[in-house]
Short mmCIF file of C-alpha atoms and ligand atoms in Angstrom, two decimals:
data_model
loop_
_atom_site.label_atom_id
_atom_site.label_comp_id
_atom_site.label_asym_id
_atom_site.label_seq_id
_atom_site.Cartn_x
_atom_site.Cartn_y
_atom_site.Cartn_z
CA MET M 1 162.88 -21.78 30.47
CA SER M 2 163.95 -21.32 26.89
CA GLU M 3 166.84 -19.11 25.88
CA THR M 4 164.58 -16.18 25.11
CA ASP M 5 162.83 -16.16 28.50
CA GLU M 6 163.14 -13.01 30.54
CA THR M 7 162.73 -12.34 34.23
CA VAL M 8 162.02 -8.86 35.57
CA GLU M 9 162.76 -8.03 39.21
CA ASN M 10 162.89 -4.91 41.38
CA THR M 11 165.55 -3.86 43.84
CA THR M 12 166.92 -0.64 45.28
CA VAL M 13 170.58 -0.87 44.22
CA VAL M 14 172.14 -3.01 41.50
CA ILE M 15 175.84 -3.41 42.20
CA VAL M 16 177.88 -4.23 39.10
CA GLY M 17 181.06 -6.07 40.15
CA GLY M 18 181.75 -8.29 43.14
CA GLY M 19 185.26 -7.11 44.02
CA VAL M 20 186.23 -5.25 47.17
CA ALA M 21 184.04 -2.18 46.50
CA GLY M 22 180.97 -4.14 45.38
CA LEU M 23 181.07 -6.71 48.17
CA ALA M 24 181.73 -4.14 50.90
CA LEU M 25 178.90 -1.97 49.56
CA GLY M 26 176.53 -4.94 49.34
CA THR M 27 177.34 -5.96 52.91
CA PHE M 28 176.82 -2.44 54.26
CA LEU M 29 173.49 -1.99 52.40
CA LEU M 30 172.21 -5.39 53.45
CA ARG M 31 172.96 -4.65 57.09
CA ASP M 32 171.23 -1.26 56.72
CA GLY M 33 168.12 -3.09 55.45
CA ILE M 34 168.43 -1.87 51.85
CA ASP M 35 167.71 -4.32 48.99
CA CYS M 36 170.52 -4.88 46.55
CA VAL M 37 171.75 -7.39 44.00
CA VAL M 38 175.44 -7.90 43.20
CA LEU M 39 176.24 -8.99 39.62
CA GLU M 40 179.70 -10.47 39.12
CA ARG M 41 181.03 -11.54 35.74
CA GLN M 42 183.46 -14.14 37.06
CA SER M 43 182.90 -17.37 39.02
CA ARG M 44 183.07 -17.45 42.81
CA GLN M 45 186.20 -19.57 42.66
CA TYR M 46 187.90 -17.04 40.37
CA VAL M 47 187.23 -13.97 42.51
CA GLU M 48 188.15 -15.79 45.72
CA GLN M 49 191.56 -16.69 44.34
CA ARG M 50 192.45 -13.45 42.57
CA GLN M 51 195.62 -12.17 44.27
CA ARG M 52 196.18 -8.43 44.35
CA ALA M 53 196.47 -5.99 47.23
CA GLY M 54 197.70 -6.77 50.70
CA VAL M 55 197.33 -3.68 52.87
CA VAL M 56 194.13 -2.60 54.61
CA ASP M 57 194.94 0.75 56.20
CA SER M 58 193.71 1.88 59.61
CA ARG M 59 190.93 4.05 58.23
CA ALA M 60 189.47 1.12 56.30
CA ALA M 61 189.98 -1.34 59.16
CA ARG M 62 188.26 1.07 61.54
CA MET M 63 185.30 1.32 59.16
CA PHE M 64 184.80 -2.45 59.46
CA ARG M 65 185.25 -2.29 63.22
CA GLU M 66 182.62 0.43 63.58
CA ARG M 67 180.21 -1.71 61.61
CA GLY M 68 180.93 -4.70 63.85
CA LEU M 69 182.56 -6.62 60.98
CA ALA M 70 186.31 -6.45 61.71
CA ASP M 71 186.58 -9.88 63.31
CA ARG M 72 184.67 -11.52 60.50
CA VAL M 73 186.24 -9.94 57.45
CA LEU M 74 189.79 -8.88 58.27
CA GLY M 75 192.55 -11.49 58.29
CA GLY M 76 196.30 -11.08 58.44
CA VAL M 77 198.54 -9.41 60.97
CA PRO M 78 198.53 -5.82 62.32
CA PHE M 79 201.02 -3.32 60.88
CA GLU M 80 204.14 -2.63 62.79
CA PRO M 81 204.95 1.12 62.43
CA LEU M 82 208.22 0.35 60.71
CA LEU M 83 209.33 0.23 57.09
CA ASN M 84 212.49 -1.64 56.23
CA PHE M 85 214.50 0.04 53.51
CA ARG M 86 217.68 -1.15 51.84
CA VAL M 87 219.47 1.84 50.32
CA ASP M 88 222.35 0.94 48.00
CA GLY M 89 222.57 -2.37 49.84
CA GLU M 90 222.58 -0.86 53.36
CA THR M 91 219.74 -1.42 55.87
CA ARG M 92 217.91 1.84 56.73
CA PRO M 93 214.81 1.08 58.83
CA LEU M 94 212.28 3.89 59.20
CA ALA M 95 210.13 3.88 62.32
CA TYR M 96 207.24 6.22 61.53
CA ALA M 97 205.25 8.18 64.08
CA THR M 98 201.59 7.27 64.27
CA ASP M 99 198.61 7.55 66.60
CA ASP M 100 197.28 4.37 65.05
CA HIS M 101 196.49 1.73 67.63
CA GLY M 102 197.07 -1.27 65.46
CA ASP M 103 193.94 -1.27 63.30
CA GLY M 104 195.74 -1.48 59.93
CA ARG M 105 196.64 -4.94 58.69
CA PHE M 106 198.52 -6.92 56.10
CA CYS M 107 195.39 -8.67 54.85
CA PRO M 108 195.60 -10.29 51.41
CA GLN M 109 192.83 -8.95 49.18
CA GLN M 110 191.51 -12.44 48.40
CA VAL M 111 191.10 -13.12 52.14
CA LEU M 112 189.02 -9.95 52.49
CA VAL M 113 186.99 -10.86 49.38
CA ARG M 114 186.39 -14.42 50.59
CA ASN M 115 185.27 -13.21 54.01
CA LEU M 116 182.99 -10.52 52.56
CA ILE M 117 181.35 -13.13 50.31
CA ASP M 118 180.79 -15.41 53.33
CA VAL M 119 179.24 -12.59 55.37
CA PHE M 120 177.09 -11.30 52.51
CA LEU M 121 175.72 -14.71 51.53
CA GLY M 122 175.46 -15.82 55.17
CA GLU M 123 173.22 -12.85 55.92
CA GLY M 124 170.96 -13.59 52.94
CA GLY M 125 172.57 -11.33 50.34
CA ASP M 126 171.81 -11.77 46.62
CA LEU M 127 175.11 -12.30 44.77
CA ARG M 128 174.99 -13.68 41.23
CA PHE M 129 178.23 -14.99 39.74
CA GLU M 130 178.92 -15.56 36.04
CA ALA M 131 176.55 -12.77 35.00
CA GLU M 132 177.23 -12.18 31.31
CA ASP M 133 176.72 -9.07 29.19
CA VAL M 134 175.74 -6.89 32.13
CA THR M 135 174.23 -3.72 30.62
CA PRO M 136 173.11 -0.65 32.59
CA GLU M 137 170.27 1.18 30.83
CA ASP M 138 168.44 4.50 31.38
CA VAL M 139 170.75 5.51 34.22
CA ASP M 140 169.99 9.17 33.47
CA GLY M 141 166.25 8.60 33.98
CA PRO M 142 164.14 8.09 37.14
CA ARG M 143 164.19 4.27 37.07
CA PRO M 144 167.34 2.64 35.65
CA ARG M 145 167.52 -1.01 34.58
CA VAL M 146 170.37 -3.47 34.46
CA ARG M 147 170.12 -6.43 32.11
CA TYR M 148 172.32 -9.50 32.09
CA ARG M 149 172.36 -13.12 30.94
CA ASP M 150 172.88 -16.00 33.34
CA GLY M 151 174.89 -19.17 32.66
CA ALA M 152 171.77 -20.93 31.31
CA GLY M 153 171.28 -18.19 28.70
CA VAL M 154 168.25 -16.62 30.42
CA THR M 155 168.07 -12.84 30.19
CA HIS M 156 167.27 -10.98 33.42
CA THR M 157 166.21 -7.37 33.93
CA LEU M 158 166.63 -5.65 37.26
CA ASP M 159 164.67 -2.41 37.76
CA CYS M 160 166.31 -0.27 40.42
CA ALA M 161 166.68 3.16 41.97
CA TYR M 162 170.49 3.28 41.72
CA VAL M 163 173.29 1.51 39.89
CA ALA M 164 176.65 1.19 41.68
CA GLY M 165 179.45 0.70 39.16
CA CYS M 166 182.02 -1.34 41.10
CA ASP M 167 183.43 -3.20 38.11
CA GLY M 168 186.97 -1.88 37.98
CA ASP M 169 188.87 0.04 35.35
CA HIS M 170 187.81 -2.22 32.46
CA GLY M 171 184.18 -2.68 33.49
CA VAL M 172 180.98 -1.84 31.67
CA SER M 173 179.64 0.83 34.07
CA ARG M 174 181.91 3.72 33.23
CA ALA M 175 181.93 2.65 29.57
CA SER M 176 178.12 3.05 29.51
CA ILE M 177 178.40 6.80 30.26
CA PRO M 178 178.21 8.90 27.07
CA GLU M 179 181.40 10.55 25.81
CA GLY M 180 182.10 14.03 27.11
CA ILE M 181 180.39 13.66 30.51
CA LEU M 182 183.42 12.63 32.57
CA ALA M 183 186.80 14.33 32.58
CA ARG M 184 189.74 11.91 32.80
CA HIS M 185 192.77 13.26 34.66
CA SER M 186 195.79 10.98 34.44
CA HIS M 187 199.52 10.70 34.90
CA GLU M 188 201.85 8.01 33.51
CA TYR M 189 204.97 7.42 35.60
CA GLY M 190 206.96 6.02 32.66
CA TYR M 191 207.83 2.60 34.11
CA ALA M 192 206.12 -0.62 35.15
CA TRP M 193 206.37 -3.09 38.00
CA LEU M 194 206.97 -6.74 37.45
CA THR M 195 204.89 -8.21 40.27
CA VAL M 196 205.90 -11.69 41.35
CA LEU M 197 204.15 -13.99 43.77
CA ALA M 198 206.36 -16.65 45.36
CA ASP M 199 206.10 -19.30 48.05
CA ALA M 200 208.88 -17.55 49.90
CA PRO M 201 208.35 -16.39 53.50
CA ALA M 202 209.42 -12.82 54.23
CA ASN M 203 211.72 -11.91 57.11
CA HIS M 204 209.92 -8.56 57.49
CA GLN M 205 206.40 -7.33 56.77
CA SER M 206 207.88 -5.01 54.17
CA MET M 207 211.26 -4.51 52.51
CA MET M 208 211.91 -1.84 49.92
CA ALA M 209 215.14 -1.34 48.01
CA ILE M 210 216.40 1.94 46.58
CA HIS M 211 219.11 1.02 44.10
CA GLU M 212 220.66 2.27 40.86
CA ARG M 213 219.18 -0.79 39.05
CA GLY M 214 215.70 0.35 40.13
CA PHE M 215 213.15 -0.10 42.91
CA ALA M 216 212.50 -3.53 44.45
CA GLY M 217 210.01 -4.52 47.12
CA GLN M 218 209.11 -7.59 49.12
CA PHE M 219 205.83 -7.69 51.07
CA ALA M 220 204.60 -10.58 53.19
CA ARG M 221 201.47 -12.29 51.86
CA GLY M 222 200.72 -14.57 54.79
CA PRO M 223 203.35 -16.57 56.71
CA LEU M 224 204.59 -18.61 53.73
CA ALA M 225 204.38 -16.33 50.70
CA SER M 226 205.66 -12.96 49.49
CA ARG M 227 204.85 -10.51 46.74
CA PHE M 228 207.99 -9.12 45.07
CA TYR M 229 208.02 -6.00 42.92
CA LEU M 230 210.69 -4.97 40.43
CA GLN M 231 210.68 -1.64 38.62
CA CYS M 232 211.18 -2.30 34.91
CA PRO M 233 210.74 -0.52 31.56
CA LEU M 234 207.25 -0.26 30.09
CA ASP M 235 208.25 -2.25 27.00
CA THR M 236 209.54 -5.28 28.87
CA ALA M 237 207.66 -8.60 28.46
CA VAL M 238 206.91 -11.08 31.25
CA GLU M 239 208.57 -13.83 29.16
CA GLU M 240 211.88 -11.98 29.43
CA TRP M 241 211.80 -12.52 33.20
CA THR M 242 212.84 -16.09 33.89
CA ASP M 243 212.68 -17.19 37.52
CA ASP M 244 216.49 -17.07 37.76
CA ARG M 245 216.55 -13.53 36.38
CA VAL M 246 213.90 -12.45 38.90
CA TRP M 247 215.89 -13.81 41.85
CA GLU M 248 219.18 -12.35 40.58
CA GLU M 249 217.60 -8.92 40.15
CA VAL M 250 215.88 -9.00 43.55
CA GLU M 251 219.15 -9.94 45.24
CA ALA M 252 221.17 -7.34 43.30
CA ARG M 253 218.76 -4.54 44.27
CA PHE M 254 218.49 -5.63 47.92
CA GLY M 255 222.24 -6.22 48.06
CA GLU M 256 221.73 -9.51 49.91
CA PRO M 257 220.38 -12.99 49.19
CA VAL M 258 216.64 -13.58 49.68
CA ALA M 259 215.90 -15.86 52.63
CA VAL M 260 214.23 -18.53 50.46
CA ARG M 261 214.07 -18.75 46.64
CA GLY M 262 210.71 -20.51 46.77
CA PRO M 263 208.62 -21.50 43.73
CA ILE M 264 207.29 -18.53 41.74
CA THR M 265 203.53 -18.92 41.24
CA ALA M 266 202.60 -15.78 39.25
CA LYS M 267 204.21 -12.94 37.31
CA THR M 268 202.39 -9.88 35.98
CA LEU M 269 203.35 -6.49 34.58
CA VAL M 270 201.62 -3.39 35.96
CA PRO M 271 202.31 0.00 34.31
CA LEU M 272 202.31 2.63 37.06
CA ARG M 273 199.70 5.33 36.52
CA SER M 274 197.33 7.61 38.39
CA VAL M 275 193.83 8.20 36.98
CA VAL M 276 190.81 10.12 38.28
CA HIS M 277 187.42 10.34 36.55
CA ASP M 278 185.39 13.39 37.47
CA PRO M 279 182.55 13.43 38.41
CA MET M 280 182.09 9.94 39.85
CA THR M 281 178.39 9.97 38.94
CA TYR M 282 176.11 10.16 35.94
CA GLY M 283 172.38 10.33 36.63
CA ARG M 284 171.63 7.42 38.97
CA LEU M 285 174.88 5.62 38.16
CA TYR M 286 177.57 6.00 40.82
CA LEU M 287 181.17 4.87 40.23
CA LEU M 288 183.15 3.31 43.07
CA GLY M 289 186.72 2.04 43.41
CA ASP M 290 188.93 1.36 40.39
CA ALA M 291 185.99 2.17 38.08
CA ALA M 292 186.48 5.80 39.13
CA HIS M 293 190.17 6.07 39.98
CA LEU M 294 193.52 4.27 39.93
CA VAL M 295 196.49 4.90 42.19
CA PRO M 296 199.96 3.39 41.66
CA PRO M 297 200.41 0.25 43.81
CA MET M 298 203.44 1.83 45.55
CA SER M 299 200.98 3.67 47.78
CA ALA M 300 198.91 0.58 48.70
CA LYS M 301 195.79 2.76 48.59
CA GLY M 302 193.64 1.40 45.72
CA MET M 303 191.67 -1.10 47.79
CA ASN M 304 191.41 1.39 50.64
CA LEU M 305 189.95 4.03 48.35
CA ALA M 306 187.46 1.47 47.05
CA LEU M 307 186.38 0.76 50.64
CA HIS M 308 186.08 4.46 51.39
CA ASP M 309 183.78 4.95 48.37
CA ALA M 310 181.62 2.03 49.54
CA ASP M 311 181.32 3.55 53.01
CA VAL M 312 180.33 6.99 51.66
CA PHE M 313 177.86 5.61 49.11
CA ALA M 314 176.18 3.23 51.57
CA ALA M 315 175.63 6.10 54.04
CA ALA M 316 174.24 8.29 51.25
CA VAL M 317 171.74 5.67 50.07
CA LEU M 318 170.66 4.97 53.65
CA ARG M 319 170.00 8.68 54.25
CA LYS M 320 167.92 8.90 51.08
CA VAL M 321 165.93 5.72 51.67
CA SER M 322 165.29 6.24 55.38
CA GLU M 323 164.85 10.04 55.52
CA GLY M 324 164.14 11.05 51.92
CA ASP M 325 167.20 13.31 52.09
CA ALA M 326 169.30 13.17 48.88
CA SER M 327 171.99 15.59 50.04
CA LEU M 328 174.64 12.92 50.70
CA LEU M 329 174.00 11.32 47.31
CA GLU M 330 174.32 14.73 45.66
CA ALA M 331 177.59 15.27 47.50
CA TYR M 332 178.89 11.72 46.82
CA SER M 333 181.28 12.62 44.00
CA ALA M 334 182.71 15.72 45.70
CA THR M 335 183.09 13.89 49.03
CA CYS M 336 184.96 10.98 47.46
CA LEU M 337 187.06 13.07 45.08
CA LYS M 338 188.43 15.19 47.95
CA HIS M 339 189.68 12.02 49.60
CA VAL M 340 190.87 10.53 46.29
CA TRP M 341 193.01 13.58 45.44
CA ASN M 342 194.48 13.59 48.93
CA TYR M 343 195.58 9.96 48.46
CA GLN M 344 196.66 10.63 44.86
CA ALA M 345 198.97 13.37 46.16
CA PHE M 346 200.53 10.96 48.65
CA ALA M 347 200.73 8.15 46.08
CA ALA M 348 202.44 10.33 43.46
CA TRP M 349 204.91 11.75 45.98
CA PHE M 350 205.84 8.34 47.44
CA THR M 351 206.05 6.71 44.00
CA ASP M 352 208.36 9.46 42.69
CA LEU M 353 210.51 9.38 45.80
CA MET M 354 211.09 5.62 45.78
CA HIS M 355 211.83 5.44 42.05
CA ASP M 356 213.65 8.73 41.44
CA ALA M 357 216.06 7.92 44.29
CA GLY M 358 217.33 4.84 42.43
CA ASP M 359 217.61 4.41 38.66
CA VAL M 360 218.62 7.76 37.10
CA SER M 361 217.79 6.66 33.56
CA TYR M 362 214.14 7.77 33.97
CA ARG M 363 214.32 11.24 35.55
CA GLY M 364 218.00 12.05 35.91
CA GLU M 365 220.56 12.93 38.54
CA PHE M 366 218.83 16.12 39.76
CA ARG M 367 215.67 14.19 40.66
CA ARG M 368 217.76 11.47 42.29
CA ARG M 369 219.36 13.98 44.62
CA LEU M 370 216.02 15.60 45.45
CA ALA M 371 214.54 12.19 46.26
CA ARG M 372 217.48 11.28 48.46
CA ALA M 373 217.09 14.56 50.36
CA GLU M 374 213.40 13.84 50.93
CA PHE M 375 214.21 10.33 52.09
CA GLU M 376 216.67 11.75 54.64
CA ARG M 377 214.03 14.25 55.79
CA LEU M 378 211.74 11.35 56.71
CA HIS M 379 214.45 10.07 59.04
CA GLY M 380 215.45 13.46 60.43
CA SER M 381 212.30 15.58 60.68
CA GLU M 382 209.63 14.70 63.21
CA SER M 383 206.89 16.57 61.34
CA ALA M 384 207.76 14.98 57.96
CA ASN M 385 207.90 11.57 59.60
CA ARG M 386 204.52 12.05 61.30
CA LEU M 387 202.80 13.24 58.12
CA PHE M 388 204.19 10.20 56.30
CA GLY M 389 202.90 7.91 59.05
CA GLU M 390 199.46 9.50 58.88
CA PHE M 391 199.22 8.89 55.15
CA LEU M 392 200.48 5.32 55.38
CA THR M 393 197.96 4.43 58.06
CA GLY M 394 195.19 6.36 56.33
CA LEU M 395 194.57 8.70 59.24
CA ASN M 396 195.25 11.83 57.20
P1 LIG O 1 188.17 -4.95 41.54
O1 LIG O 1 188.77 -5.58 42.74
O2 LIG O 1 188.91 -5.01 40.25
O3 LIG O 1 186.72 -5.59 41.34
C1 LIG O 1 185.96 -5.34 40.18
C2 LIG O 1 185.04 -6.54 39.98
O4 LIG O 1 184.17 -6.27 38.88
C3 LIG O 1 184.08 -7.44 38.08
N1 LIG O 1 183.67 -7.03 36.72
C4 LIG O 1 182.42 -7.17 36.25
N2 LIG O 1 181.32 -7.69 36.80
C5 LIG O 1 180.18 -7.70 36.05
N3 LIG O 1 180.14 -7.22 34.77
C6 LIG O 1 181.22 -6.69 34.18
N4 LIG O 1 181.18 -6.22 32.93
C7 LIG O 1 182.44 -6.65 34.95
N5 LIG O 1 183.70 -6.19 34.69
C8 LIG O 1 184.42 -6.42 35.79
C9 LIG O 1 185.47 -8.04 38.16
O5 LIG O 1 185.47 -9.43 37.82
C10 LIG O 1 185.81 -7.80 39.63
O6 LIG O 1 185.39 -8.87 40.45
O7 LIG O 1 187.85 -3.40 41.78
P2 LIG O 1 187.46 -2.62 43.14
O8 LIG O 1 186.38 -3.38 43.88
O9 LIG O 1 187.25 -1.23 42.72
O10 LIG O 1 188.75 -2.74 44.08
C11 LIG O 1 189.94 -2.07 43.72
C12 LIG O 1 191.14 -2.88 44.22
O11 LIG O 1 191.01 -4.22 43.78
C13 LIG O 1 192.46 -2.28 43.72
O12 LIG O 1 192.45 -0.88 43.80
C14 LIG O 1 193.66 -2.83 44.53
O13 LIG O 1 193.92 -4.18 44.20
C15 LIG O 1 194.91 -1.98 44.27
N6 LIG O 1 196.10 -2.51 44.97
C16 LIG O 1 196.28 -2.25 46.32
N7 LIG O 1 195.36 -1.54 47.02
C17 LIG O 1 195.53 -1.34 48.38
O14 LIG O 1 194.69 -0.66 48.99
N8 LIG O 1 196.58 -1.89 49.05
C18 LIG O 1 197.54 -2.63 48.42
O15 LIG O 1 198.46 -3.15 49.06
C19 LIG O 1 197.44 -2.81 46.98
N9 LIG O 1 198.36 -3.52 46.29
C20 LIG O 1 197.04 -3.25 44.26
C21 LIG O 1 198.17 -3.74 44.96
C22 LIG O 1 196.87 -3.53 42.90
C23 LIG O 1 197.82 -4.26 42.22
N10 LIG O 1 197.62 -4.51 40.85
C24 LIG O 1 197.26 -5.82 40.41
C25 LIG O 1 197.35 -3.40 40.00
C26 LIG O 1 199.13 -4.47 44.28
C27 LIG O 1 198.97 -4.73 42.90
C28 LIG O 1 200.04 -5.50 42.19
#
């Protein structure tokens, strides 16, 4: 074929983005007998190695179990219903009440992604990596199209019934919606996290420090690695954080030496923000996951919300295709947004609590004392503790 050649194909759903939302959706649709094509901008190797989230909550894990996929896609270890806090250098474990029977897991996002790719391709799914210039067209009409260019420069057009925008916050799907259609509701927390990946085994699944120098966290990422988080100002630069400075700051905030100062393999800055786009649809384009909403990583809910959207959308398409009933598709945005705002409320509360309780330079002494009182309530009040446990496990 020459560079100008075009191919035109038909499918039911074009899924833009092969991250957690796109791959889970593709797998669910495929197993429900619905044609779909997943278009991913990056290479397979890139998406399989991209390190991000680590917590699959019970609700999401249960969704995979109910679809008979848990053993094949979930890795990692089950949650223990215990959070380890260090408050001003003192150990304050919090055992939270939960009816969860061990479904939630510490499962690195790249393990989930790798497994979903294996299942999807193994069952005959159509997943196209390195798709360039993906462009949704006519999504407000009866038959949308998605065009893209493959690595050989050939342009492809996919005619479809629905486009699923699963391409994250910086993707092309939401950007293709005309101005003024979506409302953007957002909140900036005023600080960032330096996120650090290190070949350093963790003594506990989770450790979180409340300290006057700011929040610090350590979360296990498999048996040999940890993800560390350090609250820092928005205007800091990664280059300012030498490895020695990272370890000194982690140890100062935890008030004890880390078990192993292993090699640091990645450092990134993440400004903490909450964002919701409303509605999550435009014509036949449906937004899923980070393309529609962002939660601060303190809550460990972003990937879980993406999985929830995939579950709701797959069920809605199945109902329409098998029974001709569009009611679930029409309700898609409202159904997801109710769940999104519930998790946003938890994420904002937990993020404020963990940061306000430490460094007073952001929100002052009054907020610090409020946050400390709330922290004590989690230890002392059965109902507060149970509600917290329900949110953490995703059962609320
Ligand atoms: P993803 O995973 O970003 O996937 C989007 C995919 O779309 C592709 N893409 C395109 N493809 C085609 N054409 C284009 N024009 C495209 N533009 C983009 C991208 O290459 C990519 O493959 O979005 P998705 O599927 O919505 O999933 C969202 C989650 O990845 C995200 O919410 C979580 O990582 C958030 N998160 C956490 N969530 C949890 O549930 N539990 C956690 O413990 C947790 N920890 C975290 C986190 C996010 C973090 N960062 C990096 C912000 C910890 C951190 C540090």
